[in-house]
Amino acid sequence: MTLTNVVTLGLAAQAEASQEVQEASGLISTTWLLIALPLVGAAVLLLGGRRLDRTGHLIGCAAVIASFVWAVVLFVDMLGQDGHERAFTVALWEWFNAGGYEVRLDLLIDQLSIAFVLLITGVGSLIHIYSIGYMEHDERRRRFFGYLNLFVASMLLLVLAADYLVMFIGWEGVGLASYLLIGFWQHKPSAAVAAKKAFVVNRVGDMGMVLAIASMLVVFGSSSFQIVFAGADGAQTGWLNAIGLLLLLAACGKSAQFPLQSWLLDAMEGPTPVSALIHAATMVTAGVYLVVRSAAIYDLAPEARTAVILVGTITLLMGAIIGCAKDDIKKALAGSTMSQIGYMMLAAGLGPAGYAFAIFHLITHGFFKANMFLGAGSVMHGMNDEVDMRRFGALRAAMPATFLTFAVGYLAIIGIPPFAGFFSKDRIIEAAFGDNVLIGLCALIGAGVTAFYMTRVMLLTFFTNKRWADDAHPHESPRVMTWPLWALGFLSVAGGLGLLYIGGGIVDWLEPVTGEEHHDLPVPVAVLIALTMLVVVLGAALAWFMYQRRPVPAEAPAGNPVTVAARNDLYGDAFNEAVLMRPGQYLTRSLVYVENRGVDGAVIGAATAVGGLSARWRRWQTGFVRSYALTMLAGAGLVVVAMLLVRVP
Amino acid sequence: MNPTPYIVLATILFSLGSAGVLLRRNALIAFMSVELMLNAANLAFVTFARMHGNIDGQIVAFFVMVIAAAEVVVGLAIIVMIFRTRRSASVDDASLLKL
């Protein structure tokens, strides 16, 4: 699809997603290797002990790179197949069979999953290589690489599973690995707390996943993709909406979407390569994948789809606003990730009109966000791990490679043609306008705010006046760190054009999985593109006026109420604390009270009553034979009297 | 045959026996009182057997005698043992079977 034929599309055209899933044979049946390689890498690194301290990072990199190479081989093999015969199941073994439920450990490799696999292993490999340099002086580097491998393996299982329950293993594995990595510097209390927060917030989302799977078992009698998607047509809309909303809850947890977004900003406590991995290749993309993969359900559940759009729109604005006020370079980028994932969710909520664009933006975002995070890590590396942008400034001369690659990522994310973000984000804005003008306007405003906060990050870090700490001696990072930056920088430039136009492009590639649909636009596409560019330039210009024209203070000024709110993550934590945590605490406290006084009281009271009574009655046992004899006599007398009274013959 | 005198006698014997068990402290006297109560019962059994003209009651009376004899064997042995260890035959002294 090109720009011109979008313009000429007058009528809504729709193509149903339809392709037969085949049993894998030949090369494709080795799909399990993709997961096994990093998994074995993780096992070797984590169980190998100190012997591997010197070579651990190389083993970790080799495992992921091997997985990437194998993914490329499989991708090339798939390219050789016909366009609608590229979906395969790889049956491994029966996991369990309980009652009427049979769960098989099957893998599904199709156009959608191979796109994810290439992104995860490709960007993952670059991040692994970068980490060699970044974590060089950390004595637990081997363990770090073990966790990274585990992260990649879990994510691969997540995107390759052919059953929601199998997917859930990867889902939880990602949660575990993110916990381990965010809290990698566990000696810092803030890191330990952030890891715990990420884990707990993710559990809320997992609850949705578990309930969704349970609902599927009730409605379809199975959780395998094939049966669920085939049965979705005949299921009740109420059930489909419920499953859709529960899956959305799960997606919100993993992808840090409103209202489960609070963990993402704290997750910046982890080492920077982890942030890059979480934000670009793994973890936060899982929610988008889940929604797109469940297309068959969302297509028939309009209310759930509306909820996806709303969540995406709210998050994209929230993330953008938060990104505007953060002085911590990583947190500003984290706000931007929230916002960009919001765009993807929004696109995924649009149904077949947006699925492919959601994935497209996800991949380009993976390139430029990994690029910028690693760039931020490179800046921190040269600045004694300083993260406060108010302590940076004028770094472009000291770090030319970091500056250039970061600038490319910057141009890509704000959507300047021909950089990658322009193509993907513009498609989403178009699709949003095609669905609803209001949603489209929100996406448009989001693009402007994105331009503002990214320009701010760029200016504060690489331009403006020097505000360095006294002991800072900024220097360029070693080559092992800049090389991945150049690679990602190249992808940020060429990724958008390449994905869109080479060999029919990603939209055609994904069409058999996601379907395709076009809506009428209220205004011509050219006008929309011009409007977007105008908004972007306005946002960037505003940032230029605010930060470049006069010296930036090294201490953050008090700021207006909006800034203060954005600095506090729009009071997301305060909201959680007031609405969920405190009532929850009161609830548990009152339940403990009821438990102590009510339940325990009844049990202990009964025991005390029996004990007291028996202490009294014990006195009857005097030990005197004659008193026993008297009791017996009285008893016998009673029996006689009773017999006389009732006249028993 | 009029059973009343026999039953009255049995009642008197039983009352004497039970009064002995309840009032006397000496284990041997209490034991003899128990025998008295058993024999009062025997007397009643035999009387009623005569009255009804069958021998069921008399058989039961024999059983009672046999059991009484066995009881005497066990009971006396216990009493003798208690007397040996505590130098007393008072039933009130052997009151340890309590908390």
CSV table of N, CA and C in Angstrom, one decimal, chain A residues 271-405:
chain,number,residue,atom,x,y,z
A,271,PRO,N,19.3,-1.6,35.2
A,271,PRO,CA,20.3,-1.2,34.3
A,271,PRO,C,19.7,-0.7,32.9
A,272,THR,N,20.3,0.2,32.3
A,272,THR,CA,19.7,0.8,31.1
A,272,THR,C,19.5,-0.2,30.0
A,273,PRO,N,20.4,-1.2,29.7
A,273,PRO,CA,20.0,-2.1,28.7
A,273,PRO,C,18.7,-2.9,28.9
A,274,VAL,N,18.4,-3.1,30.2
A,274,VAL,CA,17.2,-3.7,30.6
A,274,VAL,C,16.0,-2.9,30.2
A,275,SER,N,16.1,-1.5,30.5
A,275,SER,CA,15.1,-0.6,30.0
A,275,SER,C,14.9,-0.7,28.5
A,276,ALA,N,16.0,-0.7,27.8
A,276,ALA,CA,15.9,-0.8,26.4
A,276,ALA,C,15.2,-2.1,26.0
A,277,LEU,N,15.6,-3.2,26.6
A,277,LEU,CA,15.0,-4.5,26.3
A,277,LEU,C,13.5,-4.5,26.6
A,278,ILE,N,13.1,-4.0,27.8
A,278,ILE,CA,11.7,-4.0,28.2
A,278,ILE,C,10.9,-3.1,27.2
A,279,HIS,N,11.5,-2.0,26.8
A,279,HIS,CA,10.7,-1.0,26.1
A,279,HIS,C,10.7,-1.2,24.6
A,280,ALA,N,11.7,-1.9,24.1
A,280,ALA,CA,11.8,-2.0,22.7
A,280,ALA,C,11.4,-3.4,22.2
A,281,ALA,N,12.0,-4.5,22.7
A,281,ALA,CA,11.8,-5.8,22.1
A,281,ALA,C,10.9,-6.7,22.9
A,282,THR,N,10.9,-6.6,24.2
A,282,THR,CA,10.1,-7.6,25.0
A,282,THR,C,9.1,-6.8,25.9
A,283,MET,N,8.5,-7.6,26.7
A,283,MET,CA,7.6,-7.1,27.8
A,283,MET,C,6.5,-6.2,27.3
A,284,VAL,N,6.7,-4.9,27.1
A,284,VAL,CA,5.6,-4.0,26.8
A,284,VAL,C,5.0,-4.3,25.5
A,285,THR,N,5.7,-5.0,24.6
A,285,THR,CA,5.1,-5.3,23.3
A,285,THR,C,4.1,-6.5,23.4
A,286,ALA,N,4.2,-7.2,24.5
A,286,ALA,CA,3.4,-8.4,24.7
A,286,ALA,C,1.9,-8.1,24.7
A,287,GLY,N,1.5,-7.0,25.3
A,287,GLY,CA,0.1,-6.6,25.3
A,287,GLY,C,-0.4,-6.4,23.9
A,288,VAL,N,0.4,-5.7,23.1
A,288,VAL,CA,-0.1,-5.4,21.8
A,288,VAL,C,-0.2,-6.7,21.0
A,289,TYR,N,0.8,-7.5,21.2
A,289,TYR,CA,0.8,-8.8,20.5
A,289,TYR,C,-0.5,-9.6,20.9
A,290,LEU,N,-0.8,-9.6,22.2
A,290,LEU,CA,-2.0,-10.3,22.7
A,290,LEU,C,-3.2,-9.9,22.0
A,291,VAL,N,-3.4,-8.5,21.9
A,291,VAL,CA,-4.6,-8.0,21.3
A,291,VAL,C,-4.7,-8.3,19.8
A,292,VAL,N,-3.5,-8.2,19.1
A,292,VAL,CA,-3.5,-8.4,17.7
A,292,VAL,C,-3.8,-9.9,17.4
A,293,ARG,N,-3.1,-10.8,18.3
A,293,ARG,CA,-3.3,-12.2,18.1
A,293,ARG,C,-4.7,-12.6,18.3
A,294,SER,N,-5.4,-12.0,19.3
A,294,SER,CA,-6.8,-12.3,19.6
A,294,SER,C,-7.7,-11.6,18.6
A,295,ALA,N,-7.3,-11.2,17.5
A,295,ALA,CA,-8.1,-10.5,16.5
A,295,ALA,C,-9.5,-11.1,16.3
A,296,ALA,N,-9.5,-12.4,16.2
A,296,ALA,CA,-10.7,-13.1,16.0
A,296,ALA,C,-11.8,-12.9,17.0
A,297,ILE,N,-11.3,-12.7,18.3
A,297,ILE,CA,-12.2,-12.4,19.4
A,297,ILE,C,-12.6,-10.9,19.3
A,298,TYR,N,-11.6,-10.0,19.1
A,298,TYR,CA,-12.0,-8.6,19.2
A,298,TYR,C,-12.8,-8.2,18.0
A,299,ASP,N,-12.7,-8.9,16.9
A,299,ASP,CA,-13.5,-8.5,15.7
A,299,ASP,C,-15.0,-8.7,16.0
A,300,LEU,N,-15.3,-9.6,16.9
A,300,LEU,CA,-16.7,-9.9,17.2
A,300,LEU,C,-17.1,-9.3,18.5
A,301,ALA,N,-16.2,-8.5,19.1
A,301,ALA,CA,-16.6,-8.0,20.4
A,301,ALA,C,-16.4,-6.4,20.4
A,302,PRO,N,-17.4,-5.7,19.9
A,302,PRO,CA,-17.2,-4.3,19.6
A,302,PRO,C,-17.0,-3.5,20.9
A,303,GLU,N,-17.6,-3.9,22.0
A,303,GLU,CA,-17.4,-3.1,23.2
A,303,GLU,C,-16.0,-3.2,23.7
A,304,ALA,N,-15.5,-4.5,23.7
A,304,ALA,CA,-14.1,-4.7,24.1
A,304,ALA,C,-13.1,-3.9,23.2
A,305,ARG,N,-13.4,-3.8,22.0
A,305,ARG,CA,-12.6,-3.1,21.0
A,305,ARG,C,-12.6,-1.6,21.4
A,306,THR,N,-13.8,-1.1,21.7
A,306,THR,CA,-13.9,0.3,22.1
A,306,THR,C,-13.0,0.6,23.3
A,307,ALA,N,-13.1,-0.4,24.2
A,307,ALA,CA,-12.3,-0.2,25.5
A,307,ALA,C,-10.8,-0.2,25.1
A,308,VAL,N,-10.4,-1.0,24.2
A,308,VAL,CA,-9.0,-1.0,23.8
A,308,VAL,C,-8.6,0.4,23.2
A,309,ILE,N,-9.5,0.9,22.4
A,309,ILE,CA,-9.2,2.3,21.8
A,309,ILE,C,-9.1,3.3,22.9
A,310,LEU,N,-10.0,3.2,23.8
A,310,LEU,CA,-10.0,4.2,24.9
A,310,LEU,C,-8.8,4.1,25.7
A,311,VAL,N,-8.4,2.9,26.1
A,311,VAL,CA,-7.2,2.7,26.9
A,311,VAL,C,-6.0,3.3,26.2
A,312,GLY,N,-5.9,2.9,24.9
A,312,GLY,CA,-4.8,3.4,24.1
A,312,GLY,C,-4.7,4.9,24.0
A,313,THR,N,-5.9,5.5,23.8
A,313,THR,CA,-5.9,7.0,23.7
A,313,THR,C,-5.5,7.7,25.0
A,314,ILE,N,-6.1,7.2,26.1
A,314,ILE,CA,-5.8,7.8,27.4
A,314,ILE,C,-4.3,7.7,27.7
A,315,THR,N,-3.8,6.4,27.4
A,315,THR,CA,-2.4,6.2,27.8
A,315,THR,C,-1.5,7.0,26.9
A,316,LEU,N,-1.8,7.2,25.6
A,316,LEU,CA,-0.9,7.9,24.7
A,316,LEU,C,-0.8,9.4,25.2
A,317,LEU,N,-2.0,9.9,25.6
A,317,LEU,CA,-1.9,11.3,26.1
A,317,LEU,C,-1.2,11.4,27.5
A,318,MET,N,-1.5,10.5,28.4
A,318,MET,CA,-0.9,10.5,29.7
A,318,MET,C,0.6,10.4,29.6
A,319,GLY,N,1.0,9.4,28.8
A,319,GLY,CA,2.5,9.1,28.7
A,319,GLY,C,3.2,10.4,28.1
A,320,ALA,N,2.5,11.0,27.1
A,320,ALA,CA,3.2,12.1,26.5
A,320,ALA,C,3.3,13.3,27.5
A,321,ILE,N,2.2,13.5,28.3
A,321,ILE,CA,2.2,14.6,29.3
A,321,ILE,C,3.3,14.3,30.4
A,322,ILE,N,3.4,13.1,30.8
A,322,ILE,CA,4.4,12.7,31.8
A,322,ILE,C,5.8,13.0,31.3
A,323,GLY,N,6.0,12.5,30.0
A,323,GLY,CA,7.3,12.7,29.4
A,323,GLY,C,7.7,14.1,29.3
A,324,CYS,N,6.8,15.1,29.3
A,324,CYS,CA,7.1,16.5,29.1
A,324,CYS,C,7.8,17.0,30.4
A,325,ALA,N,7.5,16.5,31.5
A,325,ALA,CA,7.9,17.1,32.8
A,325,ALA,C,9.1,16.4,33.4
A,326,LYS,N,9.4,15.2,33.0
A,326,LYS,CA,10.5,14.5,33.7
A,326,LYS,C,11.9,15.1,33.4
A,327,ASP,N,12.7,15.2,34.4
A,327,ASP,CA,14.1,15.6,34.2
A,327,ASP,C,15.0,14.5,34.1
A,328,ASP,N,14.6,13.3,34.6
A,328,ASP,CA,15.4,12.1,34.5
A,328,ASP,C,15.3,11.6,33.0
A,329,ILE,N,16.4,11.5,32.3
A,329,ILE,CA,16.3,11.2,30.9
A,329,ILE,C,15.6,9.8,30.7
A,330,LYS,N,15.9,8.9,31.5
A,330,LYS,CA,15.3,7.6,31.3
A,330,LYS,C,13.8,7.6,31.6
A,331,LYS,N,13.4,8.4,32.5
A,331,LYS,CA,11.9,8.5,32.8
A,331,LYS,C,11.2,9.2,31.7
A,332,ALA,N,11.9,10.2,31.2
A,332,ALA,CA,11.2,10.9,30.0
A,332,ALA,C,11.0,10.0,28.9
A,333,LEU,N,12.0,9.1,28.6
A,333,LEU,CA,11.9,8.1,27.6
A,333,LEU,C,10.8,7.1,27.9
A,334,ALA,N,10.7,6.8,29.2
A,334,ALA,CA,9.7,5.8,29.7
A,334,ALA,C,8.3,6.3,29.4
A,335,GLY,N,8.1,7.6,29.7
A,335,GLY,CA,6.8,8.3,29.4
A,335,GLY,C,6.5,8.2,28.0
A,336,SER,N,7.6,8.4,27.2
A,336,SER,CA,7.4,8.3,25.7
A,336,SER,C,7.0,6.9,25.3
A,337,THR,N,7.6,5.9,25.9
A,337,THR,CA,7.2,4.5,25.6
A,337,THR,C,5.7,4.2,25.9
A,338,MET,N,5.3,4.7,27.1
A,338,MET,CA,3.9,4.5,27.4
A,338,MET,C,3.0,5.1,26.3
A,339,SER,N,3.4,6.3,25.9
A,339,SER,CA,2.6,7.0,24.9
A,339,SER,C,2.6,6.3,23.6
A,340,GLN,N,3.8,5.8,23.2
A,340,GLN,CA,3.9,5.1,21.9
A,340,GLN,C,3.2,3.8,21.9
A,341,ILE,N,3.2,3.1,23.1
A,341,ILE,CA,2.5,1.8,23.2
A,341,ILE,C,1.0,2.1,23.1
A,342,GLY,N,0.6,3.3,23.7
A,342,GLY,CA,-0.8,3.8,23.6
A,342,GLY,C,-1.2,3.9,22.1
A,343,TYR,N,-0.3,4.4,21.3
A,343,TYR,CA,-0.6,4.5,19.9
A,343,TYR,C,-0.9,3.1,19.3
A,344,MET,N,0.0,2.1,19.7
A,344,MET,CA,-0.2,0.8,19.2
A,344,MET,C,-1.5,0.2,19.6
A,345,MET,N,-1.8,0.4,20.9
A,345,MET,CA,-3.1,-0.1,21.4
A,345,MET,C,-4.3,0.5,20.7
A,346,LEU,N,-4.2,1.8,20.5
A,346,LEU,CA,-5.2,2.5,19.8
A,346,LEU,C,-5.4,1.9,18.4
A,347,ALA,N,-4.3,1.6,17.7
A,347,ALA,CA,-4.4,1.0,16.4
A,347,ALA,C,-4.9,-0.4,16.5
A,348,ALA,N,-4.5,-1.1,17.5
A,348,ALA,CA,-5.0,-2.5,17.6
A,348,ALA,C,-6.5,-2.5,17.9
A,349,GLY,N,-7.0,-1.5,18.6
A,349,GLY,CA,-8.4,-1.4,18.9
A,349,GLY,C,-9.2,-1.1,17.7
A,350,LEU,N,-8.6,-0.5,16.6
A,350,LEU,CA,-9.4,-0.2,15.4
A,350,LEU,C,-9.7,-1.4,14.6
A,351,GLY,N,-9.3,-2.6,15.0
A,351,GLY,CA,-9.6,-3.8,14.3
A,351,GLY,C,-8.8,-4.0,13.0
A,352,PRO,N,-9.3,-4.7,12.1
A,352,PRO,CA,-8.5,-5.0,10.9
A,352,PRO,C,-7.9,-3.7,10.2
A,353,ALA,N,-8.5,-2.6,10.4
A,353,ALA,CA,-8.0,-1.4,9.8
A,353,ALA,C,-6.7,-1.0,10.5
A,354,GLY,N,-6.4,-1.5,11.7
A,354,GLY,CA,-5.3,-1.0,12.4
A,354,GLY,C,-4.3,-2.0,12.9
A,355,TYR,N,-4.6,-3.3,12.9
A,355,TYR,CA,-3.7,-4.3,13.4
A,355,TYR,C,-2.3,-4.2,12.8
A,356,ALA,N,-2.3,-4.2,11.5
A,356,ALA,CA,-1.0,-4.2,10.8
A,356,ALA,C,-0.2,-3.0,11.1
A,357,PHE,N,-0.9,-1.8,11.3
A,357,PHE,CA,-0.2,-0.6,11.6
A,357,PHE,C,0.3,-0.6,13.1
A,358,ALA,N,-0.4,-1.3,13.9
A,358,ALA,CA,0.0,-1.4,15.3
A,358,ALA,C,1.3,-2.2,15.3
A,359,ILE,N,1.4,-3.3,14.6
A,359,ILE,CA,2.6,-4.1,14.5
A,359,ILE,C,3.7,-3.3,13.8
A,360,PHE,N,3.4,-2.6,12.8
A,360,PHE,CA,4.4,-1.8,12.1
A,360,PHE,C,5.0,-0.8,13.0
A,361,HIS,N,4.1,-0.1,13.7
A,361,HIS,CA,4.7,1.0,14.7
A,361,HIS,C,5.5,0.3,15.8
A,362,LEU,N,5.0,-0.9,16.2
A,362,LEU,CA,5.7,-1.6,17.3
A,362,LEU,C,7.1,-1.9,16.8
A,363,ILE,N,7.3,-2.3,15.6
A,363,ILE,CA,8.6,-2.7,15.1
A,363,ILE,C,9.5,-1.5,14.9
A,364,THR,N,9.0,-0.5,14.3
A,364,THR,CA,9.8,0.7,14.1
A,364,THR,C,10.1,1.3,15.5
A,365,HIS,N,9.1,1.3,16.4
A,365,HIS,CA,9.3,1.9,17.7
A,365,HIS,C,10.4,1.0,18.4
A,366,GLY,N,10.4,-0.3,18.2
A,366,GLY,CA,11.4,-1.1,18.8
A,366,GLY,C,12.8,-0.7,18.3
A,367,PHE,N,12.9,-0.3,17.1
A,367,PHE,CA,14.2,0.2,16.6
A,367,PHE,C,14.6,1.5,17.2
A,368,PHE,N,13.8,2.5,17.1
A,368,PHE,CA,14.2,3.8,17.6
A,368,PHE,C,14.2,4.0,19.1
A,369,LYS,N,13.3,3.2,19.8
A,369,LYS,CA,13.3,3.3,21.2
A,369,LYS,C,14.5,2.6,21.8
A,370,ALA,N,14.9,1.4,21.3
A,370,ALA,CA,16.1,0.8,21.7
A,370,ALA,C,17.3,1.7,21.4
A,371,ASN,N,17.3,2.3,20.3
A,371,ASN,CA,18.4,3.2,19.9
A,371,ASN,C,18.5,4.3,21.0
A,372,MET,N,17.4,4.9,21.3
A,372,MET,CA,17.5,6.1,22.2
A,372,MET,C,17.8,5.6,23.6
A,373,PHE,N,17.2,4.5,24.1
A,373,PHE,CA,17.6,4.0,25.4
A,373,PHE,C,19.0,3.7,25.5
A,374,LEU,N,19.5,3.0,24.5
A,374,LEU,CA,21.0,2.7,24.6
A,374,LEU,C,21.8,4.0,24.5
A,375,GLY,N,21.3,4.9,23.7
A,375,GLY,CA,22.0,6.2,23.6
A,375,GLY,C,22.0,6.9,25.0
A,376,ALA,N,20.8,6.9,25.7
A,376,ALA,CA,20.8,7.4,27.0
A,376,ALA,C,21.7,6.7,28.0
A,377,GLY,N,21.8,5.4,27.8
A,377,GLY,CA,22.8,4.6,28.6
A,377,GLY,C,24.2,5.0,28.3
A,378,SER,N,24.5,5.3,27.1
A,378,SER,CA,25.8,5.7,26.7
A,378,SER,C,26.1,7.1,27.3
A,379,VAL,N,25.1,8.0,27.3
A,379,VAL,CA,25.3,9.3,27.9
A,379,VAL,C,25.6,9.1,29.4
A,380,MET,N,24.8,8.2,30.1
A,380,MET,CA,25.0,8.0,31.5
A,380,MET,C,26.4,7.4,31.8
A,381,HIS,N,26.8,6.5,30.8
A,381,HIS,CA,28.1,5.8,31.0
A,381,HIS,C,29.2,6.9,31.0
A,382,GLY,N,29.0,7.9,30.2
A,382,GLY,CA,30.1,8.9,30.1
A,382,GLY,C,30.0,10.0,31.2
A,383,MET,N,28.8,10.0,31.9
A,383,MET,CA,28.6,11.1,32.9
A,383,MET,C,28.5,10.5,34.3
A,384,ASN,N,29.2,9.5,34.6
A,384,ASN,CA,29.2,8.9,36.0
A,384,ASN,C,27.8,8.5,36.4
A,385,ASP,N,27.0,7.9,35.5
A,385,ASP,CA,25.7,7.4,35.8
A,385,ASP,C,24.7,8.5,36.2
A,386,GLU,N,25.0,9.7,35.8
A,386,GLU,CA,24.0,10.8,36.1
A,386,GLU,C,22.8,10.6,35.1
A,387,VAL,N,21.6,10.8,35.7
A,387,VAL,CA,20.4,10.7,34.8
A,387,VAL,C,19.6,12.0,34.7
A,388,ASP,N,20.0,12.9,35.5
A,388,ASP,CA,19.2,14.2,35.5
A,388,ASP,C,19.7,15.0,34.3
A,389,MET,N,18.7,15.3,33.4
A,389,MET,CA,19.0,16.1,32.2
A,389,MET,C,19.4,17.5,32.5
A,390,ARG,N,19.1,17.9,33.7
A,390,ARG,CA,19.5,19.3,34.1
A,390,ARG,C,21.0,19.3,34.4
A,391,ARG,N,21.6,18.2,34.5
A,391,ARG,CA,23.1,18.1,34.7
A,391,ARG,C,23.8,17.8,33.4
A,392,PHE,N,23.1,17.7,32.3
A,392,PHE,CA,23.7,17.4,31.0
A,392,PHE,C,23.9,18.8,30.3
A,393,GLY,N,23.8,18.7,29.0
A,393,GLY,CA,23.9,19.9,28.2
A,393,GLY,C,25.1,20.0,27.4
A,394,ALA,N,25.0,20.4,26.1
A,394,ALA,CA,26.1,20.5,25.2
A,394,ALA,C,27.0,19.3,25.1
A,395,LEU,N,26.4,18.1,25.1
A,395,LEU,CA,27.2,16.9,25.1
A,395,LEU,C,27.5,16.5,23.6
A,396,ARG,N,27.0,17.2,22.6
A,396,ARG,CA,27.1,16.7,21.3
A,396,ARG,C,28.6,16.6,20.9
A,397,ALA,N,29.4,17.5,21.4
A,397,ALA,CA,30.8,17.5,21.0
A,397,ALA,C,31.6,16.4,21.7
A,398,ALA,N,31.2,16.1,22.9
A,398,ALA,CA,31.9,15.1,23.7
A,398,ALA,C,31.6,13.7,23.2
A,399,MET,N,30.3,13.5,22.8
A,399,MET,CA,29.9,12.2,22.4
A,399,MET,C,29.3,12.2,21.0
A,400,PRO,N,30.1,12.3,20.0
A,400,PRO,CA,29.6,12.5,18.6
A,400,PRO,C,28.7,11.3,18.2
A,401,ALA,N,29.2,10.1,18.4
A,401,ALA,CA,28.5,8.9,17.9
A,401,ALA,C,27.2,8.8,18.6
A,402,THR,N,27.2,8.9,19.9
A,402,THR,CA,25.9,8.8,20.7
A,402,THR,C,25.0,9.9,20.2
A,403,PHE,N,25.5,11.1,20.0
A,403,PHE,CA,24.7,12.2,19.6
A,403,PHE,C,24.0,12.0,18.2
A,404,LEU,N,24.8,11.5,17.3
A,404,LEU,CA,24.3,11.3,15.9
A,404,LEU,C,23.2,10.2,16.0
A,405,THR,N,23.5,9.1,16.6
A,405,THR,CA,22.5,8.0,16.6
A,405,THR,C,21.2,8.4,17.4
